[in-house]
mmCIF file of C-alpha atoms in Angstrom:
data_model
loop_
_atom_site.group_PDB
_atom_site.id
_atom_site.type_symbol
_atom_site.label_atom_id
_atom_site.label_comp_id
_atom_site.label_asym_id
_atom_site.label_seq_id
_atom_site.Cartn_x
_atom_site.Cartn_y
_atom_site.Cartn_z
ATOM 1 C CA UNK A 7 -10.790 22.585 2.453
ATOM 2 C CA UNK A 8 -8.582 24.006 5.621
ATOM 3 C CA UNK A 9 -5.069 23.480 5.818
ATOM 4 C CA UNK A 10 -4.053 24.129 10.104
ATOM 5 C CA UNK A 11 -0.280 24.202 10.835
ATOM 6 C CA UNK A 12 0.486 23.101 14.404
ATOM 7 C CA UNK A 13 3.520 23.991 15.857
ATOM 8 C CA UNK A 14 5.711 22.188 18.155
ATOM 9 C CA UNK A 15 4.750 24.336 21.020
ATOM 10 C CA UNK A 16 0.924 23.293 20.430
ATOM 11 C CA UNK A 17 0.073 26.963 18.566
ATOM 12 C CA UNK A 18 -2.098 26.663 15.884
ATOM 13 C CA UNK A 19 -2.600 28.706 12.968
ATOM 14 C CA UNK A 20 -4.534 28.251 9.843
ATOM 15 C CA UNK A 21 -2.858 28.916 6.697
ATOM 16 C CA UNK A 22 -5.981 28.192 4.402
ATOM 17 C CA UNK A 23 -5.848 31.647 2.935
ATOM 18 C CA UNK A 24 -2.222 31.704 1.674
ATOM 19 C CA UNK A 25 -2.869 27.637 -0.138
ATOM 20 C CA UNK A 26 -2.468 28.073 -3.763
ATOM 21 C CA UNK A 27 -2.178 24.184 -4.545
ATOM 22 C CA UNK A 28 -2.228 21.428 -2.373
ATOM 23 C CA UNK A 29 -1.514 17.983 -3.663
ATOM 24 C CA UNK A 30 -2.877 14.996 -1.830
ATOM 25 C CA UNK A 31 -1.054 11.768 -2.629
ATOM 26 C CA UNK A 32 -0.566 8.231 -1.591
ATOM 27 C CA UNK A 33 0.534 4.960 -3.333
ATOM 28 C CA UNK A 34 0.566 1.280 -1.995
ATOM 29 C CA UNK A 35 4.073 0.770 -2.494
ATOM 30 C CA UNK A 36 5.317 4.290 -0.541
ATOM 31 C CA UNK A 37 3.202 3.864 2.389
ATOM 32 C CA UNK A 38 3.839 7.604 3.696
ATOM 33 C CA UNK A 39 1.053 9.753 2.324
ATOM 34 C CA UNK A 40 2.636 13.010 0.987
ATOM 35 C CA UNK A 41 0.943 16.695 1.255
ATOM 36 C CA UNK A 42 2.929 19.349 -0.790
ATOM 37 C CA UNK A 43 1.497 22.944 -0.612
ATOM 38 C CA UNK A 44 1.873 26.015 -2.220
ATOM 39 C CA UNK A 45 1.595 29.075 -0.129
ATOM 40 C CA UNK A 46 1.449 32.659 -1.076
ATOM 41 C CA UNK A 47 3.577 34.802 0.609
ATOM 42 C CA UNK A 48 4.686 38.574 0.441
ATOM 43 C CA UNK A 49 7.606 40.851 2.050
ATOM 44 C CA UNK A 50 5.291 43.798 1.995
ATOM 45 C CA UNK A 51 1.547 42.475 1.945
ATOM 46 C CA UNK A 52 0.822 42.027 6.145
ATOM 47 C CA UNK A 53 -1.946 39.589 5.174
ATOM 48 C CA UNK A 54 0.714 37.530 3.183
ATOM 49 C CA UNK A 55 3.418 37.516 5.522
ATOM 50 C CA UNK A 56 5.442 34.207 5.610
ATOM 51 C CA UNK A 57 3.873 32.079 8.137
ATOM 52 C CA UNK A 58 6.457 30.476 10.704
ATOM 53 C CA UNK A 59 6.935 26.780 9.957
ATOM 54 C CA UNK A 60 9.851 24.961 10.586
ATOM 55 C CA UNK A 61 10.702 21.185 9.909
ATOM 56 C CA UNK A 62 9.223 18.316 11.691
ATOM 57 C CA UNK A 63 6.115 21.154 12.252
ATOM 58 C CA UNK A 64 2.665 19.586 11.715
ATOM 59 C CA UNK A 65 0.228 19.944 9.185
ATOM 60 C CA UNK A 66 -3.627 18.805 8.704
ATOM 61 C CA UNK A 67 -5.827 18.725 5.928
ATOM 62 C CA UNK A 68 -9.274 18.935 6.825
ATOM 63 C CA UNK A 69 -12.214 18.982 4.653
ATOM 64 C CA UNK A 70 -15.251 21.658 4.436
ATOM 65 C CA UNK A 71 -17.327 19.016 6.348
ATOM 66 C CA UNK A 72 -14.279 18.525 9.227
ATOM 67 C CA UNK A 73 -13.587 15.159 8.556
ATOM 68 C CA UNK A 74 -9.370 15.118 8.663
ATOM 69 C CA UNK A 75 -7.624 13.773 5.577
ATOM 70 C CA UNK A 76 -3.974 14.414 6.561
ATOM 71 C CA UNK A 77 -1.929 14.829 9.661
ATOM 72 C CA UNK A 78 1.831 15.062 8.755
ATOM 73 C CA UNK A 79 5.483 16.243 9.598
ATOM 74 C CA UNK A 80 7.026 19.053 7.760
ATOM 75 C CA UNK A 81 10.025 17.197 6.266
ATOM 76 C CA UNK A 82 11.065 20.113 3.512
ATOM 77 C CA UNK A 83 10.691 23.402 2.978
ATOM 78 C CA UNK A 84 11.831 25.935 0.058
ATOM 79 C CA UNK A 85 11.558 29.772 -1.378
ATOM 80 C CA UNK A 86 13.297 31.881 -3.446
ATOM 81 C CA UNK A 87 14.655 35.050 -3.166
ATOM 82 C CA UNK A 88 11.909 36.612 -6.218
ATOM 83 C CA UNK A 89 9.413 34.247 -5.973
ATOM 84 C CA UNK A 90 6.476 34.834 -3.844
ATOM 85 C CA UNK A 91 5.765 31.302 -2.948
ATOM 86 C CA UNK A 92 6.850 29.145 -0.068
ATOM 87 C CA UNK A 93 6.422 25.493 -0.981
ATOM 88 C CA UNK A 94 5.969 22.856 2.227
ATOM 89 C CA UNK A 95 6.636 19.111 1.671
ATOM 90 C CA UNK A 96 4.580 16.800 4.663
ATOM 91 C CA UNK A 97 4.550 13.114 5.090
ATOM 92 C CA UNK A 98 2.217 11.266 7.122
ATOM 93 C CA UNK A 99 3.283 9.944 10.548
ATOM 94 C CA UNK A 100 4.508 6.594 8.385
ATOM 95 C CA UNK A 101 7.663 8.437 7.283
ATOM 96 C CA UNK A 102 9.029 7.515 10.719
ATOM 97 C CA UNK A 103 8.907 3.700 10.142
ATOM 98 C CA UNK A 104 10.517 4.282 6.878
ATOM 99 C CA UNK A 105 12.933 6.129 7.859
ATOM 100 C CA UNK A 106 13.771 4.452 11.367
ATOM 101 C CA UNK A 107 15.904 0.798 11.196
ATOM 102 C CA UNK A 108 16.041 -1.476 13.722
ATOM 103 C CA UNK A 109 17.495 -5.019 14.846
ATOM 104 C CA UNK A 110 15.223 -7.548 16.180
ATOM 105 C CA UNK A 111 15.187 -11.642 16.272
ATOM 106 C CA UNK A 112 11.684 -11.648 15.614
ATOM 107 C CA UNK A 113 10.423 -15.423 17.719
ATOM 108 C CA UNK A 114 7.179 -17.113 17.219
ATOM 109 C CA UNK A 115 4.561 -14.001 16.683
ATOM 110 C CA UNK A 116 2.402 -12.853 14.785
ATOM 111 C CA UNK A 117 2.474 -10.096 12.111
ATOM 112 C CA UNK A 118 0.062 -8.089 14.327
ATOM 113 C CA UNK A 119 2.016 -8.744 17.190
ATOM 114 C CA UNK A 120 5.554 -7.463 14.630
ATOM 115 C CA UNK A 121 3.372 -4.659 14.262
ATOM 116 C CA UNK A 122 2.791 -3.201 17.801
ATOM 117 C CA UNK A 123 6.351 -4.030 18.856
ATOM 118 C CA UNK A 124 7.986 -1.940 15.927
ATOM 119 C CA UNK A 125 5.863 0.966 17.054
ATOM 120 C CA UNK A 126 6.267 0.689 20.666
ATOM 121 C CA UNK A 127 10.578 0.729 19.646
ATOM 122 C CA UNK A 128 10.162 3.300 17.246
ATOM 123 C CA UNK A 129 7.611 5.108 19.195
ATOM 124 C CA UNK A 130 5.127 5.603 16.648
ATOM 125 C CA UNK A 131 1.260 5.319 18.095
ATOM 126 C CA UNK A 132 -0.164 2.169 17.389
ATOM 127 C CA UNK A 133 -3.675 1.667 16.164
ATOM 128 C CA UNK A 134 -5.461 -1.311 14.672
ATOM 129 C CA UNK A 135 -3.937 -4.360 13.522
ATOM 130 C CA UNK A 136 -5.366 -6.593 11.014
ATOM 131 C CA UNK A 137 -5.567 -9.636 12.525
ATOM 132 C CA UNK A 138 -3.433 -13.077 11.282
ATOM 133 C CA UNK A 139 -3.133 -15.294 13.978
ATOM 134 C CA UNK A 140 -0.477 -16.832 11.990
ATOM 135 C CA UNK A 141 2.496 -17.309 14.278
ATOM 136 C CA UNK A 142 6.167 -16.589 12.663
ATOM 137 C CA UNK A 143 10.100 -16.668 13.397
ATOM 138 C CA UNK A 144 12.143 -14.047 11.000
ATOM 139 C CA UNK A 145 15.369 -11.827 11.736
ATOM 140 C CA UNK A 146 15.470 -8.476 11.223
ATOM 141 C CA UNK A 147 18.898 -6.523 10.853
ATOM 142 C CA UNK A 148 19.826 -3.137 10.334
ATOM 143 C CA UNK A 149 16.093 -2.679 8.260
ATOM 144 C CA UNK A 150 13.550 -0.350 8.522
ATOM 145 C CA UNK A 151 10.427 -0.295 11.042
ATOM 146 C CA UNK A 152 8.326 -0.471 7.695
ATOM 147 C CA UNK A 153 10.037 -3.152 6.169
ATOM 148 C CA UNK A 154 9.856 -5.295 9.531
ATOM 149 C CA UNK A 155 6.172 -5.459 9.447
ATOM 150 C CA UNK A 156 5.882 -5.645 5.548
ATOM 151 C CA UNK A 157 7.474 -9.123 5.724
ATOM 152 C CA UNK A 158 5.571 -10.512 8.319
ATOM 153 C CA UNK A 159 2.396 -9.462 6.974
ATOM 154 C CA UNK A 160 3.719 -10.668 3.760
ATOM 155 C CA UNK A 161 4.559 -14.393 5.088
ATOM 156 C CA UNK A 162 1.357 -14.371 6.227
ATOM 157 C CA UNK A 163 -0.849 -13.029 3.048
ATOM 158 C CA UNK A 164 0.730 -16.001 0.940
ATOM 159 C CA UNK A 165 -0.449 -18.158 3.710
ATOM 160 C CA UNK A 166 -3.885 -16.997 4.036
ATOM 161 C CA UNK A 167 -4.380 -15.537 0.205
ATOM 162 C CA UNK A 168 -4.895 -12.302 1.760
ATOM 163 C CA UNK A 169 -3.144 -8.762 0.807
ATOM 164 C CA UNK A 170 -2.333 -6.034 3.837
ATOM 165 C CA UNK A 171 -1.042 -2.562 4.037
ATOM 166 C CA UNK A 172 -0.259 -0.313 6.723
ATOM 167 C CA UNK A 173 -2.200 3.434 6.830
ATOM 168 C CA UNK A 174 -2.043 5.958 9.198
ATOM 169 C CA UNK A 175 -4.951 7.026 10.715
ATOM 170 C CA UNK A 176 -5.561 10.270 13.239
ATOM 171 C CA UNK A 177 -2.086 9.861 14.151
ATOM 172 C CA UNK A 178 -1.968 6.163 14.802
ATOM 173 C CA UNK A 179 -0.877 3.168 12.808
ATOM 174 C CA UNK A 180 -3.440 1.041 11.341
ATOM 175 C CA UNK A 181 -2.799 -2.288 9.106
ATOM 176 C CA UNK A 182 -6.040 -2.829 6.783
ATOM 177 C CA UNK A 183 -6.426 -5.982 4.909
ATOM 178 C CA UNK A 184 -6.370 -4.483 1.762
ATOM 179 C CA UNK A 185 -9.065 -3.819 -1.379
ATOM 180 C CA UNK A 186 -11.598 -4.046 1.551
ATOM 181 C CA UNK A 187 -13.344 -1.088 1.442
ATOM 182 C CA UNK A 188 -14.934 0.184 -1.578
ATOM 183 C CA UNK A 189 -15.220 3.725 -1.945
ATOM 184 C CA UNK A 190 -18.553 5.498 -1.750
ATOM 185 C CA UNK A 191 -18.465 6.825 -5.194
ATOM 186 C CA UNK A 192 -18.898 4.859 -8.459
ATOM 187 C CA UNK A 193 -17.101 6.539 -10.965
ATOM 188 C CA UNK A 194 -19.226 7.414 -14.297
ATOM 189 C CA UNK A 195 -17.744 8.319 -17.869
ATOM 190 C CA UNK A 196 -20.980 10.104 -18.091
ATOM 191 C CA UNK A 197 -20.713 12.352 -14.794
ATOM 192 C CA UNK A 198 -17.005 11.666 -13.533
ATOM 193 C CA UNK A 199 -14.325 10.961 -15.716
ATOM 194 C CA UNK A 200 -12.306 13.628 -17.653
ATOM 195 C CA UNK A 201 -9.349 10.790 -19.043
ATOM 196 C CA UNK A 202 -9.057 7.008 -18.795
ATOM 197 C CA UNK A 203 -6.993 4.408 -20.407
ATOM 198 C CA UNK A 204 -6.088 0.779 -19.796
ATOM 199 C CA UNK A 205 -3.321 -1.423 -20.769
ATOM 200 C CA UNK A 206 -2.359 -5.050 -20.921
ATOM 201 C CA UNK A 207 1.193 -6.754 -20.936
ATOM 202 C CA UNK A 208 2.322 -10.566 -19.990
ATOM 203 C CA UNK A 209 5.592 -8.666 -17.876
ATOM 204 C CA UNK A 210 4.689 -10.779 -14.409
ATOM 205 C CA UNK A 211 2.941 -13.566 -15.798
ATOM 206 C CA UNK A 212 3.701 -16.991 -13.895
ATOM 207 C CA UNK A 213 1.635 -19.837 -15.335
ATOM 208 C CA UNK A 214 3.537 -22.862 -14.253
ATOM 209 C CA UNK A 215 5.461 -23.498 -10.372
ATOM 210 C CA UNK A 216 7.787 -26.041 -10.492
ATOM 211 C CA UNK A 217 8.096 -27.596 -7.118
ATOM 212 C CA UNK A 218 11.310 -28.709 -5.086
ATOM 213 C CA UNK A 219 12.190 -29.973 -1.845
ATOM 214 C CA UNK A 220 14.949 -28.608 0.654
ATOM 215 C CA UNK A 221 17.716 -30.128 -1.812
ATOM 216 C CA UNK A 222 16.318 -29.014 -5.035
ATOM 217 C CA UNK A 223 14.554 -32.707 -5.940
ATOM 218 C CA UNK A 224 11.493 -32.172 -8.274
ATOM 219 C CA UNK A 225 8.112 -33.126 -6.409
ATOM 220 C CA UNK A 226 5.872 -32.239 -9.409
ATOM 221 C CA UNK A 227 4.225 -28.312 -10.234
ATOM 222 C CA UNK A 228 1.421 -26.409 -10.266
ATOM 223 C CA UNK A 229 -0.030 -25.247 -13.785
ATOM 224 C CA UNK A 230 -2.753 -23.432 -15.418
ATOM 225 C CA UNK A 231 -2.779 -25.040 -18.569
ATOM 226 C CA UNK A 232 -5.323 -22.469 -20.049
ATOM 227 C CA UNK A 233 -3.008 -19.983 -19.489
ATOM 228 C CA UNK A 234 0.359 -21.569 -20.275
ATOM 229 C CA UNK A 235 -1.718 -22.709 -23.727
ATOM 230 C CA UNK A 236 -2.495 -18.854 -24.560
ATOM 231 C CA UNK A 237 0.388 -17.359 -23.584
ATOM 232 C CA UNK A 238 3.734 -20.124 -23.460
ATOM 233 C CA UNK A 239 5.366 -21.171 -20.420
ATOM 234 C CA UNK A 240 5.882 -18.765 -17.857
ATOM 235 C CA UNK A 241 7.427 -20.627 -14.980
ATOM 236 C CA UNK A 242 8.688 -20.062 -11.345
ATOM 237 C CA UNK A 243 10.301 -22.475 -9.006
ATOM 238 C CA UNK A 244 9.120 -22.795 -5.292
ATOM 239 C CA UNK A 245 11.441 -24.474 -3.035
ATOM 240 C CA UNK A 246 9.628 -26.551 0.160
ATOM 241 C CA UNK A 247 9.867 -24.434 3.217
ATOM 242 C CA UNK A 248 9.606 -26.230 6.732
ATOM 243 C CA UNK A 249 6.282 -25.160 8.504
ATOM 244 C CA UNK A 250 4.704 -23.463 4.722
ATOM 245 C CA UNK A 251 1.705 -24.863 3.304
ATOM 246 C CA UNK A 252 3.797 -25.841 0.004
ATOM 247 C CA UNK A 253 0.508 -26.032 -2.456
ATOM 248 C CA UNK A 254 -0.833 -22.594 -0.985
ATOM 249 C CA UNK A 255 2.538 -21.040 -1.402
ATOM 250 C CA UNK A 256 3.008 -22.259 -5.027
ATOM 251 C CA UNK A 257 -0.614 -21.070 -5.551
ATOM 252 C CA UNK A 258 0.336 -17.638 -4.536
ATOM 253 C CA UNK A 259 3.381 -17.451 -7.062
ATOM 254 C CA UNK A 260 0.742 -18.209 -10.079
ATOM 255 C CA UNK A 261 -0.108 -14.655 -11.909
ATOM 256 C CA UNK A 262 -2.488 -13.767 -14.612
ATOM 257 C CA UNK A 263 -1.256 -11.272 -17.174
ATOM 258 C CA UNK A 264 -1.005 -7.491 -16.477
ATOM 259 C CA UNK A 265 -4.101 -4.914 -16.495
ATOM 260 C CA UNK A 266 -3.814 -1.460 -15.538
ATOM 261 C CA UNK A 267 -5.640 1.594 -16.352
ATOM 262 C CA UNK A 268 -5.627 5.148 -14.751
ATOM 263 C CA UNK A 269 -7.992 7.708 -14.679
ATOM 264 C CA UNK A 270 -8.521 11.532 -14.183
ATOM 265 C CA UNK A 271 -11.378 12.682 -12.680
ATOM 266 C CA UNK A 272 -13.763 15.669 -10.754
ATOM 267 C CA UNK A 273 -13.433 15.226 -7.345
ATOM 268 C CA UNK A 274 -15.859 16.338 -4.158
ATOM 269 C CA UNK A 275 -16.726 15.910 -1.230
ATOM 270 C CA UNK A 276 -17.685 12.536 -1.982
ATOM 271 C CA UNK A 277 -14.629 11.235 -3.153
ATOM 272 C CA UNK A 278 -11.815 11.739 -0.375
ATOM 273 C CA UNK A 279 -11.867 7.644 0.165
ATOM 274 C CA UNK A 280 -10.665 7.392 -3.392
ATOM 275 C CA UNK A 281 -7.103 6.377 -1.990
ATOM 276 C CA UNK A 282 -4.484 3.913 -2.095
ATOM 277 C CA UNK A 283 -5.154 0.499 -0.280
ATOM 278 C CA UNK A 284 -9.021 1.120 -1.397
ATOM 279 C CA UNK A 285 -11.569 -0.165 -4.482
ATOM 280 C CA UNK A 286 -13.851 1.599 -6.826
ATOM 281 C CA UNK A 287 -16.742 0.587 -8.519
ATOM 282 C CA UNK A 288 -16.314 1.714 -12.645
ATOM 283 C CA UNK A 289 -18.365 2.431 -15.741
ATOM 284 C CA UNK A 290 -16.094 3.777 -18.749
ATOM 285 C CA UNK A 291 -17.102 1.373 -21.755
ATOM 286 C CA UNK A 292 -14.830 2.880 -24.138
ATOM 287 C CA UNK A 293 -11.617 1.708 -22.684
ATOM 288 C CA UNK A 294 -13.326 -1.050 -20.912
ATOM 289 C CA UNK A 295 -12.765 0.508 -17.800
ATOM 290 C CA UNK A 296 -16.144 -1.546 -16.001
ATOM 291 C CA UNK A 297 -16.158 -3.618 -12.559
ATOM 292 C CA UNK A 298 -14.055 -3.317 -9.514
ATOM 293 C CA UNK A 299 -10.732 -2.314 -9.481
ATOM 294 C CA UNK A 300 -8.070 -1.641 -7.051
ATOM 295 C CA UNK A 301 -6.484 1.591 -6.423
ATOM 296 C CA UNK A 302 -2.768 1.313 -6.627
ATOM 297 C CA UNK A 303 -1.689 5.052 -6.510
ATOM 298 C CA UNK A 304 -3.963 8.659 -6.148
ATOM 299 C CA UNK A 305 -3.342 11.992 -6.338
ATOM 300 C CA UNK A 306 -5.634 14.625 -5.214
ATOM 301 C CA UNK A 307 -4.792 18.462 -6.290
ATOM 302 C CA UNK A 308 -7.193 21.715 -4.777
ATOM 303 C CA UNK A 309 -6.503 24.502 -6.558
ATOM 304 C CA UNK A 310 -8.355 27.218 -7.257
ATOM 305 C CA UNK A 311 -11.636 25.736 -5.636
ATOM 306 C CA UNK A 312 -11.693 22.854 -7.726
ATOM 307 C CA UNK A 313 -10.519 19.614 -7.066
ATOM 308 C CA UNK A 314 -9.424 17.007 -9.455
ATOM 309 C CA UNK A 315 -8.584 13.188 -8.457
ATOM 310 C CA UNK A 316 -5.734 11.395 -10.845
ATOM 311 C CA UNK A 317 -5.852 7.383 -9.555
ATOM 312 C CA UNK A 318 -4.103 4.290 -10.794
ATOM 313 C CA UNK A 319 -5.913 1.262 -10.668
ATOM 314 C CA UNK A 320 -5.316 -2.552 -11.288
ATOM 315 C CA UNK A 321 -7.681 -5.659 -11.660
ATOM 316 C CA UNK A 322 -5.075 -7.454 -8.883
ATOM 317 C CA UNK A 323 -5.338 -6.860 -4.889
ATOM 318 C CA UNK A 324 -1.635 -6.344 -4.410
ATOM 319 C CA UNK A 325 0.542 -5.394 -1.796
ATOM 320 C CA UNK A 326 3.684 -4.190 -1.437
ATOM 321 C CA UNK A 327 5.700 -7.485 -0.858
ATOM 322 C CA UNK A 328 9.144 -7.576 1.314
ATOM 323 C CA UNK A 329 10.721 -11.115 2.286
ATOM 324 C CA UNK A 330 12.288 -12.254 5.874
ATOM 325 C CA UNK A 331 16.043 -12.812 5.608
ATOM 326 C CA UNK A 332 17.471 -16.361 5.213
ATOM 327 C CA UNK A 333 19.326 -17.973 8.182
ATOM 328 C CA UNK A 334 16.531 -19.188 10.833
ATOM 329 C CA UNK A 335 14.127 -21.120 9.955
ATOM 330 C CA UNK A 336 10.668 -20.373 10.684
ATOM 331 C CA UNK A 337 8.697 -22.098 13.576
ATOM 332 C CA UNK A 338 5.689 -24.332 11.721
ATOM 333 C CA UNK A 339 2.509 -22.605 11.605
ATOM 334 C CA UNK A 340 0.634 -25.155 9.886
ATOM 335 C CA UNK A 341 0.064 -28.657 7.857
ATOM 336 C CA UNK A 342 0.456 -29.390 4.716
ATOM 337 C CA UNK A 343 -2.685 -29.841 2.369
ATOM 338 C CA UNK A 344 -2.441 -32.494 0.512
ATOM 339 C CA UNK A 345 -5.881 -32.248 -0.417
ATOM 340 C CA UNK A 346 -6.528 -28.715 -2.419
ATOM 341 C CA UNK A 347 -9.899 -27.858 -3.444
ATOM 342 C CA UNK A 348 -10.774 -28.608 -7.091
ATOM 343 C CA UNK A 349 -12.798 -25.201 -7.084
ATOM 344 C CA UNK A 350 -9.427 -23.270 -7.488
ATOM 345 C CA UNK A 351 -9.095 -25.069 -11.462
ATOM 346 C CA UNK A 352 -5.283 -25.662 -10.757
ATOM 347 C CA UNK A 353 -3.761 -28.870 -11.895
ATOM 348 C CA UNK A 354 -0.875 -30.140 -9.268
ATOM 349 C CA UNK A 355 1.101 -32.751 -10.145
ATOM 350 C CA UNK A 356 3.303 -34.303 -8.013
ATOM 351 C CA UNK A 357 5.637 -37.116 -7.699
ATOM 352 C CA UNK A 358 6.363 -37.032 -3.691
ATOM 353 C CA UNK A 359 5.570 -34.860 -0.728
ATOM 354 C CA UNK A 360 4.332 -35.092 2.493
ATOM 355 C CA UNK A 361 4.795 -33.173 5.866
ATOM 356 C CA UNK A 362 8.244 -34.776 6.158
ATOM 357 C CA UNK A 363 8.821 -33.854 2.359
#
């Protein structure tokens, strides 16, 4: 593993030598991947001599077999007068749509088309957008870059039943439909795994949707009876929004219990796509760690030529979810179904609705 420090003035110098630690990290709801490092450094040692790097300096993680993990901004920086270590904080180039607000009436685009306009403004490099075709009408005030694409990739993903997040990639800013890609590695007990558990908890359960029109009039709900039979009633309410698909937006509100489970295991070369945003294939039969799961956070430490993975996982594809302000209504993007598929198990019930509601 080489960790390269480029300066602002284009020198580069690689600082591989003086790494201690390095910890790799990412999770889907903090969208800036993180790199904090641990260099060695000395007064008197020339070999160890603190190595120039100021804020907003760039650093890349590259692997053995120069494929590049991490490109980020120095954001913080400490040492101590006795200590003989000079610890770097670095956040991917997404730290700049975090940190960045902006005001926008957003008018009849898509969330792909949010996207590339919040980086031309805020000047970060655009890359590939997941594609939605879903067109969309939101204001945006005094909120972040981030945010303003969150929500319109989030009024989308309860429209199509898909789940995005936003990655940087060589510099650029990607959206990926999320839980896509499965990471090369299945994960063993017998070969991988150092620590696993798993837990299970009705916290976000939603088992019923009660749904309303504009005024608050009952139309009828959405249930799983199976569920609300197990467990009691769990219920939401979903009011009718003009231009929204009201049975696939009550559909989206409907969660099964909790399951969670994290992990600790030997990493390699082999398992750098073991990341937020990603999936991985699992055989642990003790905790009942088995099937495909979803990788919520990782962290990835190299330390003394080893390098151990720590991930969080979930059973659920989900993204990190941020809603459109009230006070303009969105342009339609779409009919109502009055006619949802009997595959999906869900009993509707309703009294009254229509595309005039």
């Amino acid at each position: 593993m080489r960790l390269l420090h480029l300066s602002k003035g284009g020198r580069q110098t690689d600082l591989t030598h003086l790494a201690q630690r390095m910890t790799w990290s990412g999770s889907y709801q903090e969208a800036a991947r993180k790199l904090d490092v641990e260099l060695t450094v000395s007064a008197t040692d020339y070999w160890l001599r603190s190595p120039a790097v100021e804020l907003a300096d760039m650093l890349l993680l590259v692997s053995d077999e120069g494929v590049e993990l991490f490109r980020g901004y120095v954001f913080g920086k400490s040492k101590t007068l006795t200590g003989n270590t000079l610890t770097l904080n670095a956040y991917d180039g997404m730290i700049y749509l975090i940190k960045s607000e902006l005001s926008r009436q957003f008018q009849n685009v898509t969330a792909e088309q949010v996207a590339e306009e919040v980086c031309r403004e805020l000047e970060v490099p655009a890359g590939d957008m997941a594609y939605t075709g879903i067109p969309q009408s939101f204001p945006h005030l005094a909120k972040t870059g981030y945010e303003a694409i969150m929500t319109a990739y989030t009024t989308a993903g309860r429209q199509n039943a898909r789940r995005y997040m936003p990655r940087m990639n060589a510099g650029k800013l990607d959206v990926i439909e999320k839980g896509t890609v499965v990471a090369k590695r299945k994960v063993l007990a017998s070969v991988h795994i150092t620590e696993s558990s798993y837990g299970e908890n009705l916290e976000d359960m939603v088992n019923t949707v009660l749904l309303t029109d504009e005024k608050g009039n009952s139309l009828g709900h959405i249930s799983r009876p199976e569920w609300v039979s197990s467990y009691g009633l769990l219920q939401k309410v979903y009011q009718q929004e003009e231009g929204k698909d009201l049975v696939t937006m009550a559909k989206s509100l409907l969660q099964d219990y909790k399951k969670d489970a994290s992990l600790e295991l030997l990493g390699g070369a082999d398992a750098y796509d073991l990341i937020a945003g990603n999936a991985v294939q699992v055989r642990e039969s003790y905790t009942g760690l088995n099937g495909l799961f979803y990788i919520d956070e990782d962290t990835h430490i190299f330390e003394n030529s080893q390098h151990m993975v720590s991930l969080e996982l979930n059973f659920r594809n989900v993204m990190d979810e941020q809603e459109a302000e009230t006070g303009e209504k969105e342009e339609p993007s779409g009919d109502i179904d009055e006619n949802p598929s009997e595959e999906d198990e869900i009993w509707l019930y309703l009294k009254k609705y229509g595309p005039e509601g």
